Amino acid sequence: MPPGMTTLAADPPALSAANTGFMLICSALVMLMTPALAFFYGGMVRVRSTLNMLMMSFISLGIVTVLWVLYGFAVAFGTDIGSVVGWSPDYLGLSGIGVTQLWDGYTIPVYVFAVFQLMFAVLTPALISGALADRVKFTSWALFITLWVTVVYFPVAHWVWGAGGWLYELGVIDFAGGTAVHINAGAAALGVILVIGRRVGFGKDPTRPHSLPLVMLGAGLLWFGWFGFNAGSWLGNDDGVGAVMFVNTQVATGAAMLAWLGYEKLRHGSFTTLGAASGAVAGLVAITPSGGAVSPLGAIVVGAVAGVLCAMAVGLKYRFGYDDSLDVVGVHLVGGIVGSLLVGLLATGGVQSDAKGLFYGGGLDQLGKQAIGVFAVLAYSLAASAALAFLLDRTIGMRVDEDDEISGIDRAEHAETAYEFSGAGGGAASRVTAAVPATAPAATTAPRTKKVDA
């Protein structure tokens, strides 16, 4: 996602109603991804944690939106300071921006660019929540989001996409967020869970998804919203690059789902619904940084490699003993790394930019740049996120009480349950009196009862 492009002084861009409308639609699609993620994660947890999981994603829409308006946009996309952060007083509160003021080098208003990027900022911390299921105080989580986007997401977004950001200037290709979103969130998830520890019963008690239909609904909505996430990241439709990204998004996602299911069948003997959903998300993650640089055939490779490697990676938590509840590390961190590094191998030099990967005669130069971007974001996010979690854990505490974790975090943190049956007769069994014919023998004239299950 380049923050600007070179134009002739005599031919400045004019506001395009078509591109503006397209980007507003894409922004709405990306916004949909956060509730979709809530469904995806909510179906994967146990019944007693469903509402908490939904709320951990949903609250990001409120917190990050306010912070983005107050100062987030200024830090992420303001005038560069030392290639590390941005800062523009006109962006504080979005108060100094003209209604028709265009984003530099593009045909869309600054407001449109700001709201599109806002939806990325909202989604990224929500991704982290899946690793922390069943055990985190909601207040602590809300405060963590506030600190994390301020200290980690806003600066990293500037590194990757901001004019003057050091990874952008280095030439790291990240079309729509492999480093800034997925590696960032995956590394953060790992950092936090190393601090707060495992769930009660981890590795012993079964933690199967309580609603696979909810998981599939979430995955389908994520897939749908991801077209806005990816194709919209070119910020317009004037040269066909967004169309290529749209196609590659579909292709890689399908390939990843098939690859994950194939691995699952060979490894475990079954094609599972959860595997199909997880494989699709792995493909979406991997094509996010690479889809503007590879061909559709390359997208198949990206998806297939990500599908297999992410399926393998989700089992590492049992080998190494870290409790990544819903496989954020295995899917988002690993998928983001795969997609980002494969740019250095599969970039054709004929779509997003003229940078070529190793397999297209570009040598190792782009692969080296991609590796720097991957491991810089990974290391910073991991360390900073662990430090923030440690600070909160030692002050207000990150985890709920063990009794609340066992009995149900929904009631403890939200005073609600996801599924309420008592109002529909779900308590004690009800009784239905059947009519008795008047001619029935005396021995059978007593009312007969039938027990009805709720």
XYZ file of C-alpha atoms in Angstrom:
454
model
C 0.000 0.000 0.000
C 2.117 2.930 -1.207
C 1.329 6.201 0.568
C 1.901 8.313 -2.503
C 2.979 8.295 -6.130
C 4.797 10.691 -8.411
C 2.639 12.984 -10.544
C 3.431 15.850 -12.880
C 3.078 19.316 -11.384
C 1.107 20.412 -14.435
C -1.344 17.563 -14.096
C -2.420 17.280 -10.461
C -4.929 14.558 -9.652
C -8.566 15.506 -9.343
C -11.116 13.992 -6.994
C -12.572 10.847 -8.521
C -16.139 10.053 -7.529
C -15.664 6.453 -8.704
C -12.529 5.828 -6.652
C -13.995 7.634 -3.657
C -17.148 5.537 -3.740
C -15.138 2.370 -4.220
C -12.942 3.156 -1.232
C -15.920 3.918 1.010
C -17.371 0.518 0.102
C -14.013 -1.122 0.811
C -13.870 0.649 4.168
C -17.274 -0.771 5.064
C -16.123 -4.247 4.017
C -13.070 -4.005 6.261
C -15.243 -2.801 9.135
C -17.379 -5.939 8.666
C -14.283 -8.076 9.233
C -14.158 -7.221 12.938
C -17.660 -8.557 13.733
C -16.871 -11.459 11.376
C -13.761 -12.201 13.418
C -15.907 -12.083 16.552
C -18.170 -14.784 15.095
C -15.173 -16.839 13.942
C -13.525 -16.716 17.349
C -16.811 -16.906 19.251
C -17.736 -20.226 17.687
C -14.329 -21.710 18.461
C -14.477 -21.246 22.227
C -16.561 -23.071 24.824
C -20.111 -21.931 25.522
C -19.168 -20.222 28.771
C -16.697 -17.916 26.969
C -18.712 -17.012 23.895
C -19.824 -13.511 24.850
C -16.425 -12.568 26.199
C -14.827 -13.602 22.928
C -17.345 -11.593 20.930
C -16.806 -8.547 23.127
C -13.002 -8.738 22.940
C -13.274 -8.102 19.210
C -16.232 -5.737 19.297
C -14.765 -3.359 21.879
C -11.934 -2.565 19.472
C -14.433 -0.764 17.249
C -15.016 1.735 20.016
C -11.569 2.179 21.531
C -9.478 2.320 18.378
C -11.931 4.548 16.528
C -11.671 7.252 19.182
C -7.882 6.966 19.491
C -7.452 7.083 15.706
C -9.350 10.350 15.491
C -7.571 11.891 18.482
C -3.987 11.077 17.479
C -3.608 7.694 15.771
C -3.871 8.950 12.203
C -1.365 11.700 12.975
C 1.160 9.184 14.354
C 0.718 6.613 11.596
C 0.457 8.891 8.550
C 1.612 12.320 9.609
C 4.847 13.993 8.506
C 7.746 11.643 9.128
C 9.943 12.051 12.202
C 13.150 10.038 12.078
C 11.595 7.317 9.885
C 9.926 5.913 13.026
C 6.705 7.852 13.613
C 4.650 10.517 11.927
C 3.166 13.684 13.359
C 0.903 16.309 11.799
C -1.057 18.745 14.003
C -3.658 19.095 11.236
C -4.513 15.416 11.684
C -5.175 15.684 15.430
C -8.880 15.162 15.851
C -9.070 15.154 12.037
C -9.787 18.838 12.541
C -7.438 20.477 10.050
C -8.472 18.490 6.980
C -10.471 20.033 4.164
C -13.559 18.229 2.932
C -12.187 17.912 -0.600
C -8.504 17.762 0.361
C -6.940 14.826 -1.506
C -4.584 12.238 -0.119
C -1.177 13.011 -1.600
C -0.880 11.626 -5.122
C -4.319 10.041 -5.185
C -7.833 10.875 -6.293
C -9.587 10.200 -2.981
C -10.111 12.620 -0.067
C -7.910 12.433 3.024
C -11.020 11.601 5.032
C -11.592 8.497 2.910
C -8.006 7.330 3.292
C -8.195 7.962 7.040
C -11.372 5.938 7.516
C -10.066 3.081 5.378
C -6.903 2.886 7.461
C -8.981 3.190 10.637
C -10.642 -0.135 9.877
C -7.214 -1.800 9.637
C -6.275 -0.319 12.988
C -9.501 -1.633 14.535
C -9.060 -5.166 13.221
C -5.431 -5.699 14.187
C -5.728 -5.756 18.010
C -8.942 -7.772 17.674
C -6.862 -10.505 16.004
C -4.729 -10.790 19.149
C -7.739 -11.622 21.313
C -8.076 -15.148 19.951
C -4.862 -16.200 21.647
C -6.110 -15.036 25.049
C -9.509 -16.739 25.145
C -11.055 -17.868 28.438
C -8.751 -16.102 30.887
C -8.337 -12.314 30.541
C -10.157 -9.562 32.452
C -12.193 -7.439 30.088
C -11.050 -4.175 31.702
C -7.414 -5.229 31.369
C -7.982 -6.191 27.750
C -9.541 -2.801 26.954
C -6.582 -1.021 28.540
C -4.157 -3.286 26.698
C -5.755 -2.349 23.364
C -5.393 1.333 24.222
C -1.708 1.000 25.044
C -0.900 -1.457 22.282
C -2.237 0.514 19.347
C -0.485 3.615 20.692
C 2.910 2.021 21.294
C 2.936 -0.681 18.624
C 0.368 -0.446 15.846
C 0.472 3.258 15.026
C 4.305 3.397 14.779
C 4.558 0.116 12.839
C 1.933 1.304 10.355
C 4.151 4.328 9.765
C 7.238 2.120 9.289
C 5.499 0.069 6.611
C 3.166 2.492 4.829
C 3.949 6.031 5.919
C 5.929 8.346 3.648
C 9.416 8.311 5.152
C 8.823 5.180 7.239
C 12.032 3.173 7.358
C 10.623 -0.105 6.002
C 8.763 1.739 3.260
C 11.943 3.569 2.260
C 13.887 0.290 2.359
C 11.545 -1.103 -0.271
C 9.722 -3.741 1.764
C 6.586 -4.825 -0.101
C 3.496 -5.205 2.053
C 0.458 -4.637 -0.095
C -2.216 -4.785 2.608
C -0.776 -5.783 5.953
C 1.279 -8.969 6.164
C 3.750 -7.258 8.461
C 1.780 -4.314 9.884
C -1.339 -6.372 10.613
C -0.761 -10.126 10.760
C 2.842 -10.526 11.894
C 2.273 -7.600 14.227
C -0.809 -9.212 15.800
C 0.631 -12.731 15.827
C 3.853 -11.665 17.516
C 1.872 -9.592 20.022
C -0.289 -12.599 20.824
C 2.792 -14.702 21.498
C 4.299 -12.017 23.709
C 1.157 -11.697 25.833
C 0.518 -15.414 26.322
C 4.113 -15.966 27.409
C 3.413 -13.469 30.199
C -0.079 -14.471 31.341
C 0.361 -18.235 31.072
C -1.922 -21.096 30.146
C -5.590 -21.708 30.732
C -6.648 -23.984 33.558
C -6.573 -27.513 32.166
C -4.559 -26.666 29.052
C -3.494 -29.866 27.324
C -5.782 -31.983 29.512
C -9.366 -30.794 29.186
C -11.015 -30.852 25.748
C -11.565 -27.379 24.298
C -13.496 -28.163 21.145
C -15.455 -25.415 19.367
C -19.002 -25.100 20.685
C -20.490 -23.905 17.372
C -18.889 -24.810 14.067
C -21.733 -23.138 12.119
C -20.766 -19.876 13.850
C -17.127 -20.479 12.884
C -18.081 -21.023 9.256
C -20.275 -17.921 9.242
C -17.375 -15.884 10.589
C -14.943 -17.363 8.070
C -17.308 -16.658 5.187
C -17.787 -13.053 6.258
C -14.043 -12.634 6.706
C -13.473 -13.952 3.182
C -16.073 -11.515 1.842
C -14.696 -8.533 3.743
C -11.130 -9.394 2.772
C -11.789 -8.322 -0.818
C -12.167 -4.783 0.473
C -9.161 -5.234 2.737
C -6.919 -6.334 -0.136
C -8.276 -4.852 -3.359
C -8.965 -1.541 -1.652
C -5.375 -1.187 -0.510
C -4.325 0.165 -3.912
C -6.606 3.137 -3.193
C -8.240 3.192 -6.596
C -9.054 1.345 -9.803
C -7.186 3.334 -12.417
C -4.514 0.821 -13.442
C -5.863 -2.688 -12.817
C -3.597 -3.554 -9.875
C -6.533 -3.748 -7.476
C -8.268 -6.163 -9.838
C -5.233 -8.456 -9.823
C -5.226 -8.326 -6.032
C -8.919 -9.220 -5.962
C -8.318 -12.275 -8.157
C -5.250 -13.371 -6.196
C -7.172 -13.084 -2.933
C -9.747 -15.571 -4.164
C -7.197 -17.913 -5.709
C -4.834 -18.104 -2.730
C -7.682 -18.601 -0.272
C -9.108 -21.514 -2.214
C -5.668 -23.113 -2.594
C -4.906 -22.729 1.105
C -8.184 -24.320 2.140
C -7.518 -27.322 -0.102
C -3.933 -27.621 1.114
C -4.953 -27.477 4.791
C -7.641 -30.125 4.245
C -5.216 -32.347 2.331
C -2.658 -32.113 5.135
C -5.366 -32.747 7.704
C -6.595 -35.854 5.880
C -3.094 -37.301 5.604
C -2.153 -36.397 9.162
C -5.386 -37.026 11.056
C -7.605 -38.980 8.665
C -10.471 -36.499 8.313
C -11.554 -33.394 6.441
C -12.876 -31.135 9.199
C -15.063 -28.071 9.042
C -12.698 -26.228 11.348
C -9.828 -27.141 9.030
C -11.645 -25.687 6.022
C -12.320 -22.430 7.848
C -8.802 -22.182 9.257
C -7.227 -22.990 5.906
C -9.211 -20.249 4.208
C -8.091 -17.700 6.798
C -4.465 -18.842 6.420
C -4.672 -18.197 2.681
C -6.215 -14.774 3.218
C -3.422 -13.875 5.619
C -0.631 -15.039 3.315
C -1.883 -13.312 0.179
C -2.358 -10.007 2.019
C 1.274 -8.842 1.648
C 2.005 -10.658 -1.607
C -1.082 -10.449 -3.793
C -0.013 -7.270 -5.575
C 3.359 -8.732 -6.516
C 2.563 -12.263 -7.714
C 0.634 -13.783 -10.609
C -2.482 -15.936 -10.116
C -0.280 -19.023 -10.456
C 1.974 -17.549 -7.817
C -1.098 -16.998 -5.649
C -1.813 -20.729 -5.814
C 1.697 -21.393 -4.535
C 1.333 -18.799 -1.777
C -1.971 -20.308 -0.663
C -0.817 -23.921 -0.820
C 2.386 -23.278 1.118
C 0.545 -21.249 3.736
C -2.180 -23.881 4.086
C 0.293 -26.641 4.852
C 2.716 -24.659 7.022
C -0.020 -23.031 9.096
C -1.711 -26.399 9.620
C 1.601 -27.757 10.850
C 2.257 -24.705 13.013
C -0.928 -24.884 15.059
C 0.339 -28.038 16.738
C 3.522 -26.387 17.967
C 1.738 -24.957 21.015
C 1.461 -28.444 22.472
C 5.085 -29.235 21.762
C 6.422 -26.002 23.247
C 3.758 -25.481 25.886
C 2.429 -22.006 25.031
C -1.352 -21.660 25.152
C -2.389 -19.975 21.908
C -6.099 -20.593 22.449
C -7.410 -20.078 18.897
C -4.170 -20.402 16.900
C -3.413 -16.750 16.287
C 0.312 -17.517 16.270
C -0.074 -20.554 14.023
C -2.268 -18.808 11.451
C -1.566 -15.072 11.548
C 2.097 -14.968 12.543
C 3.139 -17.936 10.405
C 0.830 -17.007 7.532
C 2.085 -13.425 7.562
C 5.700 -14.598 7.510
C 5.029 -17.011 4.647
C 3.254 -14.448 2.504
C 5.810 -11.725 3.171
C 8.846 -13.872 2.420
C 7.351 -15.435 -0.706
C 7.280 -11.967 -2.249
C 11.062 -12.288 -2.395
C 10.699 -15.481 -4.431
C 7.562 -15.013 -6.540
C 7.290 -11.271 -7.306
C 6.918 -10.968 -11.075
C 7.887 -7.308 -11.374
C 4.866 -6.673 -13.567
C 2.021 -5.740 -11.226
C 2.494 -3.615 -8.113
C 6.081 -2.586 -8.872
C 9.084 -3.618 -10.951
C 10.693 -5.465 -8.016
C 11.333 -9.098 -8.974
C 11.738 -12.121 -6.787
C 14.419 -14.797 -6.999
C 12.404 -17.066 -9.289
C 11.888 -14.208 -11.759
C 15.510 -13.158 -12.057
C 15.589 -10.633 -9.260
C 18.194 -12.366 -7.134
C 18.085 -12.270 -3.359
C 17.728 -8.514 -2.978
C 13.954 -8.381 -2.453
C 13.990 -11.485 -0.273
C 16.510 -9.801 2.001
C 14.349 -6.696 2.281
C 11.298 -8.812 3.068
C 13.191 -10.692 5.766
C 14.257 -7.433 7.415
C 10.660 -6.237 7.455
C 9.358 -9.526 8.845
C 11.794 -9.866 11.690
C 11.882 -6.177 12.613
C 8.122 -6.079 13.121
C 8.106 -9.495 14.798
C 10.810 -8.594 17.301
C 9.414 -5.158 18.153
C 5.832 -6.317 18.546
C 6.806 -9.375 20.590
C 8.972 -7.407 23.011
C 6.689 -4.391 23.347
C 3.553 -6.495 23.751
C 5.140 -8.692 26.403
C 6.281 -5.584 28.262
C 2.790 -4.065 28.183
C 1.214 -7.319 29.362
C 3.761 -7.610 32.171
C 3.047 -4.035 33.273
C -0.692 -4.609 33.376
C -0.375 -8.009 35.005
C 1.732 -6.581 37.830
C -0.555 -3.598 38.401
C -4.246 -4.294 37.773
C -3.854 -7.962 36.829
C -4.514 -9.495 33.421
C -6.244 -12.733 34.381
C -9.610 -13.474 35.909
C -9.760 -15.562 39.089
C -9.317 -19.281 38.591
C -12.836 -19.959 39.910
C -14.304 -17.518 37.370
C -12.300 -19.100 34.585
C -13.640 -22.533 35.489
C -17.248 -21.528 36.129
C -17.520 -19.220 33.137
C -15.912 -15.948 32.156
C -19.120 -14.698 30.524
C -21.011 -14.486 33.811
C -17.983 -13.180 35.706
C -17.119 -10.389 33.274
C -20.416 -9.606 31.529
C -23.196 -10.956 33.808
C -24.726 -12.686 30.787
C -24.679 -15.980 28.931
C -24.659 -16.517 25.191
C -27.571 -18.939 25.187
C -30.498 -18.489 27.560
C -33.006 -21.349 27.641
C -34.839 -20.818 30.932
C -37.208 -18.249 29.439
C -38.387 -20.843 26.932
C -39.173 -23.467 29.523
C -35.676 -24.751 29.790
C -35.679 -25.145 33.573
C -37.751 -27.886 35.155
C -39.568 -30.285 32.860
C -43.083 -29.172 32.022
C -46.096 -31.401 32.115
C -48.893 -31.677 29.558
C -52.246 -33.125 30.618
C -53.773 -35.395 28.012
C -57.548 -35.639 27.615
C -59.148 -38.924 28.756
C -62.221 -40.339 26.984
C -65.368 -40.315 29.112
C -65.869 -44.031 28.451
C -62.499 -45.023 29.769
C -62.388 -47.538 32.606
C -62.206 -46.129 36.125
C -58.690 -47.408 36.547
C -57.545 -45.187 33.671
C -59.540 -42.029 34.394
C -56.690 -40.343 36.292
C -54.986 -37.690 34.149
C -52.009 -39.028 32.228
C -48.899 -36.909 32.013
C -46.212 -36.654 29.374
C -42.757 -35.325 30.164
C -41.606 -32.812 27.630
C -37.894 -32.050 27.254
C -36.985 -28.411 26.934
